[in-house]
Every structure is written in C-alpha cells, then in structure tokens.
mmCIF file of C-alpha atoms in Angstrom:
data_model
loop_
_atom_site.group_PDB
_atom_site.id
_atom_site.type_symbol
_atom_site.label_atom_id
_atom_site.label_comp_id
_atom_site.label_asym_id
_atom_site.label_seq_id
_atom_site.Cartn_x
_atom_site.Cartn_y
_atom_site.Cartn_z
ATOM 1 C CA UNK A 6 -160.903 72.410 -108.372
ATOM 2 C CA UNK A 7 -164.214 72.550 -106.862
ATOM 3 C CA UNK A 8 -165.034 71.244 -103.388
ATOM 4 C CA UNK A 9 -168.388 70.749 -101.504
ATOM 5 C CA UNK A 10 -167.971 71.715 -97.597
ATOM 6 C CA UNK A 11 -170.057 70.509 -94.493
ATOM 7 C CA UNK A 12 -169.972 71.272 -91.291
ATOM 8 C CA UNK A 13 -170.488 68.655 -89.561
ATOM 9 C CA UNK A 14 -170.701 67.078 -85.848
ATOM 10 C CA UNK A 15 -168.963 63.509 -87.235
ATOM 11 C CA UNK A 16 -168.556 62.049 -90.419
ATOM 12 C CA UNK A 17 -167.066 58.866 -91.492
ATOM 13 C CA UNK A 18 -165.922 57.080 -94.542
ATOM 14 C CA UNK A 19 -166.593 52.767 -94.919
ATOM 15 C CA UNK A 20 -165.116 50.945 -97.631
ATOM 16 C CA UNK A 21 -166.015 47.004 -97.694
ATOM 17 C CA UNK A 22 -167.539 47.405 -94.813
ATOM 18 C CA UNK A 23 -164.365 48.242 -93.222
ATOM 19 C CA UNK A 24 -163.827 51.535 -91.443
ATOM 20 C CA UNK A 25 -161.381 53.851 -93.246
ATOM 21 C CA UNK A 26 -161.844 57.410 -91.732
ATOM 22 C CA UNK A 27 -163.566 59.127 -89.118
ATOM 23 C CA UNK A 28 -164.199 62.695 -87.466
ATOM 24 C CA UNK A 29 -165.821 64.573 -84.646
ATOM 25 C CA UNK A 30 -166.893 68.357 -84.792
ATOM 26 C CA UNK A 31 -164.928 69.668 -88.042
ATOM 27 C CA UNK A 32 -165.475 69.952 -91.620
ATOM 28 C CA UNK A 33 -166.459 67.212 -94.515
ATOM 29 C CA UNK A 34 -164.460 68.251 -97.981
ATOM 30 C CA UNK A 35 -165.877 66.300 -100.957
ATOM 31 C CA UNK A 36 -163.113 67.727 -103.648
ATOM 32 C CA UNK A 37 -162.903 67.093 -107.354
ATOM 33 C CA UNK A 38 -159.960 68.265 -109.728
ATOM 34 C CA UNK A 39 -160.763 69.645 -113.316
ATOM 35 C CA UNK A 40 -159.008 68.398 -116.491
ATOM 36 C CA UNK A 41 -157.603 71.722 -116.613
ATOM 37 C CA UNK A 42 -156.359 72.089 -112.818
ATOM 38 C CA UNK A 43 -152.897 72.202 -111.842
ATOM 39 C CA UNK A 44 -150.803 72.368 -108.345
ATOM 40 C CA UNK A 45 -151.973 75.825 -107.969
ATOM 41 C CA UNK A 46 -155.400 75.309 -108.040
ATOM 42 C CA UNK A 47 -154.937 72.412 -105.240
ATOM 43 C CA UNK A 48 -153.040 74.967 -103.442
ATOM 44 C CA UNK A 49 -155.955 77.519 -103.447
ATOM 45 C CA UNK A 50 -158.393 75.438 -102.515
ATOM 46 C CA UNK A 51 -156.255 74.274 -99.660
ATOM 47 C CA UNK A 52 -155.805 77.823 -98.394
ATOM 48 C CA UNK A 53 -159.287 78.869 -98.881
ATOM 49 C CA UNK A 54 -160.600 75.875 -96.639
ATOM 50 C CA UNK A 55 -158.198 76.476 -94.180
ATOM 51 C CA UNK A 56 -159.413 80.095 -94.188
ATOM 52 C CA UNK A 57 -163.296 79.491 -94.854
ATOM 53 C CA UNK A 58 -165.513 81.122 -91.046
ATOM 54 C CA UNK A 59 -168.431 78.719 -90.975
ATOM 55 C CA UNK A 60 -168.328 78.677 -86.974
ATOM 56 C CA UNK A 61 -170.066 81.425 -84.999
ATOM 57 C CA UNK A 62 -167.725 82.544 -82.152
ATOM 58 C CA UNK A 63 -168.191 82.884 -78.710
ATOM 59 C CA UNK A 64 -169.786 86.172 -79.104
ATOM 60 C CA UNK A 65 -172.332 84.955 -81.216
ATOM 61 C CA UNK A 66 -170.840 86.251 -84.042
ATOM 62 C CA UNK A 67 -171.851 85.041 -87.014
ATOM 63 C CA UNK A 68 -169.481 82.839 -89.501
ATOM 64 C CA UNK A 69 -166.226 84.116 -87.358
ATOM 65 C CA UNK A 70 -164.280 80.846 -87.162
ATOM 66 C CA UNK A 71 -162.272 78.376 -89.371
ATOM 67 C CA UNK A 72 -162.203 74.863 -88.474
ATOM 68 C CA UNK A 73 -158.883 75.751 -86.700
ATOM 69 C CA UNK A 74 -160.144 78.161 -84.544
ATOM 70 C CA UNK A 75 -162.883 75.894 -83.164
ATOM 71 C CA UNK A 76 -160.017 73.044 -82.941
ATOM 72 C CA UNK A 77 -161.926 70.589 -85.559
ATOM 73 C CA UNK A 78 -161.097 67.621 -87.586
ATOM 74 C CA UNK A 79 -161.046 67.514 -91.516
ATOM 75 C CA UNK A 80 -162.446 64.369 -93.262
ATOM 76 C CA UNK A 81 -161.481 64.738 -97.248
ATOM 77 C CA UNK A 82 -163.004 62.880 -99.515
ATOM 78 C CA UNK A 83 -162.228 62.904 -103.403
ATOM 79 C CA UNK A 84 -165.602 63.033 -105.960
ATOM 80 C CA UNK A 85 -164.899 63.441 -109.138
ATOM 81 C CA UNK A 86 -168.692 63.304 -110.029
ATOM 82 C CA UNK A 87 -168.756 67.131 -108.812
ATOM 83 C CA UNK A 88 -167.949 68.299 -112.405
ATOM 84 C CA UNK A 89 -171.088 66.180 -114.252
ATOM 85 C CA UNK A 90 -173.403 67.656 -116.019
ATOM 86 C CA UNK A 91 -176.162 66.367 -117.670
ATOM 87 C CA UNK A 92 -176.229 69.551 -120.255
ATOM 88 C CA UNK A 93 -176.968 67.231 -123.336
ATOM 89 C CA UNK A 94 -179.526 64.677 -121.576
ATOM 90 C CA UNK A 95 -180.136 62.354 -118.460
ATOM 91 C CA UNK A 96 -176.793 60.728 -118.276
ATOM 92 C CA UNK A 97 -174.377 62.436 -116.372
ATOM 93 C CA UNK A 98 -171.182 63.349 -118.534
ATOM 94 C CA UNK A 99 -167.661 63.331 -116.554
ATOM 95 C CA UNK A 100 -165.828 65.172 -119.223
ATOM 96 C CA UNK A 101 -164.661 68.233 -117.272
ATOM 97 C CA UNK A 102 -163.269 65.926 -114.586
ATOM 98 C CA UNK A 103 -159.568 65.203 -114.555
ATOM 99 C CA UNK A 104 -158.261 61.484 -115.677
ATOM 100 C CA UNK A 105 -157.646 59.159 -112.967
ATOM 101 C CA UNK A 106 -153.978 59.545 -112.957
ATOM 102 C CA UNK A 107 -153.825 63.333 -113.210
ATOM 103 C CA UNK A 108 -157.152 63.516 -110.663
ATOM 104 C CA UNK A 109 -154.856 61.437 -108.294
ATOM 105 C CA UNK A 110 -151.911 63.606 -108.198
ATOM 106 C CA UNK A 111 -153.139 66.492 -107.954
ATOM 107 C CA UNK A 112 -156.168 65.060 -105.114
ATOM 108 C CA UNK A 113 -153.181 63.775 -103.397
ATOM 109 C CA UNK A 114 -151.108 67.157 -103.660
ATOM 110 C CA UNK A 115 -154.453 68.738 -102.048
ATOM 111 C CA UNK A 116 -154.649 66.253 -99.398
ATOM 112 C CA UNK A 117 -151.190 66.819 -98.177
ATOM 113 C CA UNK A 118 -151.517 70.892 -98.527
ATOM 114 C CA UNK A 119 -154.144 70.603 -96.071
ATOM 115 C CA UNK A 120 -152.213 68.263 -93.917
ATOM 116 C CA UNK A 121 -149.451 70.861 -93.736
ATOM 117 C CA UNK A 122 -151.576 73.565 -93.234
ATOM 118 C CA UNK A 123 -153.346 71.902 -89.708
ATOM 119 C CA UNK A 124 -152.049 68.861 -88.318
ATOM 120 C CA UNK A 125 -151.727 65.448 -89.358
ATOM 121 C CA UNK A 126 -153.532 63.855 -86.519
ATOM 122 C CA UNK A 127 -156.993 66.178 -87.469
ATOM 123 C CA UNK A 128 -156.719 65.702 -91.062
ATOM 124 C CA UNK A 129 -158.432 62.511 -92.613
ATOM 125 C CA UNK A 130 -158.640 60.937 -95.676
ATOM 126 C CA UNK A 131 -161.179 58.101 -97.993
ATOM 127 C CA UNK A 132 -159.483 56.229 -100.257
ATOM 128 C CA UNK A 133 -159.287 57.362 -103.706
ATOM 129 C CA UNK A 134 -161.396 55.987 -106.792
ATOM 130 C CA UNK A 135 -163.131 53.519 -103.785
ATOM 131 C CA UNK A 136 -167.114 52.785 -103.327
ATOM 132 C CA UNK A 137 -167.459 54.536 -99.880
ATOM 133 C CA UNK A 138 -170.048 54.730 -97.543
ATOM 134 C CA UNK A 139 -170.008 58.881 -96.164
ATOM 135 C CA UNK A 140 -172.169 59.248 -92.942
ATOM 136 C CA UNK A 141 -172.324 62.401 -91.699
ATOM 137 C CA UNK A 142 -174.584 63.967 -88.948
ATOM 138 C CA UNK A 143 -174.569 67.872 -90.724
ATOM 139 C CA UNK A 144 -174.302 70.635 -88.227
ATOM 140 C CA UNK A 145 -176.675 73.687 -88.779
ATOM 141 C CA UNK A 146 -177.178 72.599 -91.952
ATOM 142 C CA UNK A 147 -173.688 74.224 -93.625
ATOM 143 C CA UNK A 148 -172.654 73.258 -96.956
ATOM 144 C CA UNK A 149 -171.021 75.454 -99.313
ATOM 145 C CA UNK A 150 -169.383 74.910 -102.372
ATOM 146 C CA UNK A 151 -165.807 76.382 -103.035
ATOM 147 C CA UNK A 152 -164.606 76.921 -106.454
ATOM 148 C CA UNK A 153 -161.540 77.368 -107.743
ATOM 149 C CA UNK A 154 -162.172 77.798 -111.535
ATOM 150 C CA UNK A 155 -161.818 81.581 -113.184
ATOM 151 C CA UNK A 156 -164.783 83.013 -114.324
ATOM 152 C CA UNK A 157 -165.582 82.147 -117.986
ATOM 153 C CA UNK A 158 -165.812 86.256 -119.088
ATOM 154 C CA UNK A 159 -165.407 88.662 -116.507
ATOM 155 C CA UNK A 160 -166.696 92.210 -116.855
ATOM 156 C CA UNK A 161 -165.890 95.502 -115.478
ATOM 157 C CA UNK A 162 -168.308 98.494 -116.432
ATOM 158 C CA UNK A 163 -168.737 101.377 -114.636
ATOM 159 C CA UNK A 164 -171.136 103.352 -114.094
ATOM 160 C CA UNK A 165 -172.214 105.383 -117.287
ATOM 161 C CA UNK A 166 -170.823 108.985 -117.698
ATOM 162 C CA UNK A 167 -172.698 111.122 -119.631
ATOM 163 C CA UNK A 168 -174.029 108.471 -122.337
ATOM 164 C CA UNK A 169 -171.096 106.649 -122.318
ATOM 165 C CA UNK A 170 -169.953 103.434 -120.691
ATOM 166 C CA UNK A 171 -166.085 102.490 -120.807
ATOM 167 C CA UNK A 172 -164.564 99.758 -119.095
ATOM 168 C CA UNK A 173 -162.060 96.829 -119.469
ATOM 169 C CA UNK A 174 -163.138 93.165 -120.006
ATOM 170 C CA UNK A 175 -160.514 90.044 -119.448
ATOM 171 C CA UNK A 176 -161.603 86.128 -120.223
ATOM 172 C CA UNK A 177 -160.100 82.803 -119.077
ATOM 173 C CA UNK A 178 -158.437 82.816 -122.756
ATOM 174 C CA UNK A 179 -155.898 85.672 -121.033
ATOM 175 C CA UNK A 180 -158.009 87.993 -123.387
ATOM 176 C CA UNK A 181 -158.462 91.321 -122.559
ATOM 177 C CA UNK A 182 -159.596 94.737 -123.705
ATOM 178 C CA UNK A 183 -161.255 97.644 -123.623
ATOM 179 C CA UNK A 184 -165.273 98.153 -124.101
ATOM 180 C CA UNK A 185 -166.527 101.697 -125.117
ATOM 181 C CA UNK A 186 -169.703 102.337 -125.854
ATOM 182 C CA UNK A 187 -171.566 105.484 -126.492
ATOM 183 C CA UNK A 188 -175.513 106.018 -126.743
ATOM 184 C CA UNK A 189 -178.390 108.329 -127.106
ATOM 185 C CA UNK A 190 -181.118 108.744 -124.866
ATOM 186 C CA UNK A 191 -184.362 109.913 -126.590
ATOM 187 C CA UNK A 192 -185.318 112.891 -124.983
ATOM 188 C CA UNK A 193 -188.928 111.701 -123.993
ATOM 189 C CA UNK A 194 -187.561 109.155 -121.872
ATOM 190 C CA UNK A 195 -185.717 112.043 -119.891
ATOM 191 C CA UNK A 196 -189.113 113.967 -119.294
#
C-alpha cells in the first residue's frame, strides 16, 4: 500500500455536490492498494499512521505527536492513481494498482483498521471509486508519503576488511545470499 499524508487544519470530501466527509485539525490519508497487497499490508499501513509524529509538542519539540496525541480527526480517502507511472510515455499507466474489487476490500479492511485503532467518531471516510471534490487548508505544509512495499533488492555490505567486502543480500523474490568480494588496491593509490 502506499498512502500520501497531510496535516491539515480541515479537509473535506464533496461528491455531487453533496457533502460526504469532513474534519478539523487531524490528518488527510489519500491511500492506494497494490495488485500485490494483501490484509497485512493494510494492517501496516494502519499501524504506521496511527504511529506517524508530525505534531510538535508542547515543548516545542519537533515531530513528537501522532494525530492521537494532539486529539485529531482522520479523513481517508482511497486514490488508486498513487501507483501511475508514466515510465513508457505521457499517459499515466494504472497497472500496479489493485482491481476494483480487490482495491475495495482491502481499502475497506484499511479503513476499518484505522477505525479500531482511534475512534469511530474521529475517523472519516470518501466514498470509494467516486469523483470527489478534497479541500483541504494544509497545516505547516506536512505531507509525507508512507509506503508499505519491500524494497525491490536490499543490500547489506559492510565496511571493507582488509580488501575484502562480505555481506548478505535478500530481494522481494525471498532470494537471498551471500556477496564476497575480494580486490587489489594498486599500491600508488595507497601513497
């Protein structure tokens, strides 16, 4: 899952002209689910905007509270256009997005983890696959984006010992391995 997250002072969500959703102080989640997500994605990205500091604290702290501990509202909002890219031209391509029907469930399974991790009454919701209208009035501005995805190829190398480097590699494949890798260092270059 990805997700895009404002802070914001209000934000609302029209559809038809018709308001669906609204917020004060509290956080604006525009969330999209991959082809290749599953419950446990929508469960991390649940937790981690529960958990996510973007509020200062009385202190002046720096990015010290969650949107609980200031006592704010969540407005969620699905988007599955989060996962286009327009690698192969000008025309955005969707194909990393989930289907509707599997985007639903699992958008839906999100939405209620984040119910049950605050309170009904601050959590809000657009309505899914809708033309909305979002207004927002963005406080600072915040706006991070949250990813849930595993790195494509992950690396770990330490530092090198003596000419050598040796380390262990794993990949979203479940691949993993060792790397060892020895060299010679021309002795000018040590002068």
């Amino acid at each position: 899952m990805k997700a895009i997250l404002q802070r914001v002072k209000s934000a609302s969500v029209t559809v038809d002209d018709k308001l669906v959703s609204s917020i004060g102080k509290g956080l604006l989640v525009f969330a999209a689910v991959a082809k290749d997500d599953t419950e446990k994605e929508a469960d991390a990205m649940a937790s981690k905007i529960m958990k996510t500091k973007l509020w200062d604290d009385d202190n002046g702290g720096r990015w010290k509270r969650s949107v609980q501990d200031v006592n704010g509202e969540i407005l969620c909002v699905s988007q599955f256009t989060l996962y286009a890219t327009t690698k192969k031209g000008n025309k955005p391509d969707f194909h990393k997005s989930a289907s509707g029907s599997k985007a639903r469930a699992l958008y839906d399974h999100f939405y209620s983890k984040v119910e049950e991790s605050y309170s009904k009454e601050k959590v809000k919701n657009g309505v899914f696959q809708a033309m909305m209208d979002v207004g927002l009035v963005n406080d600072g501005p915040v706006t991070i984006e949250i990813n849930t995805d595993p790195p494509k190829n992950f690396v770990d190398v330490p530092e090198p010992d003596e000419g050598a480097v040796n380390g262990t590699y794993s990949n979203s494949k479940g691949e993993s391995g060792r790397i060892q890798k020895t060299f010679t260092i021309p002795a000018e270059l040590l002068e």
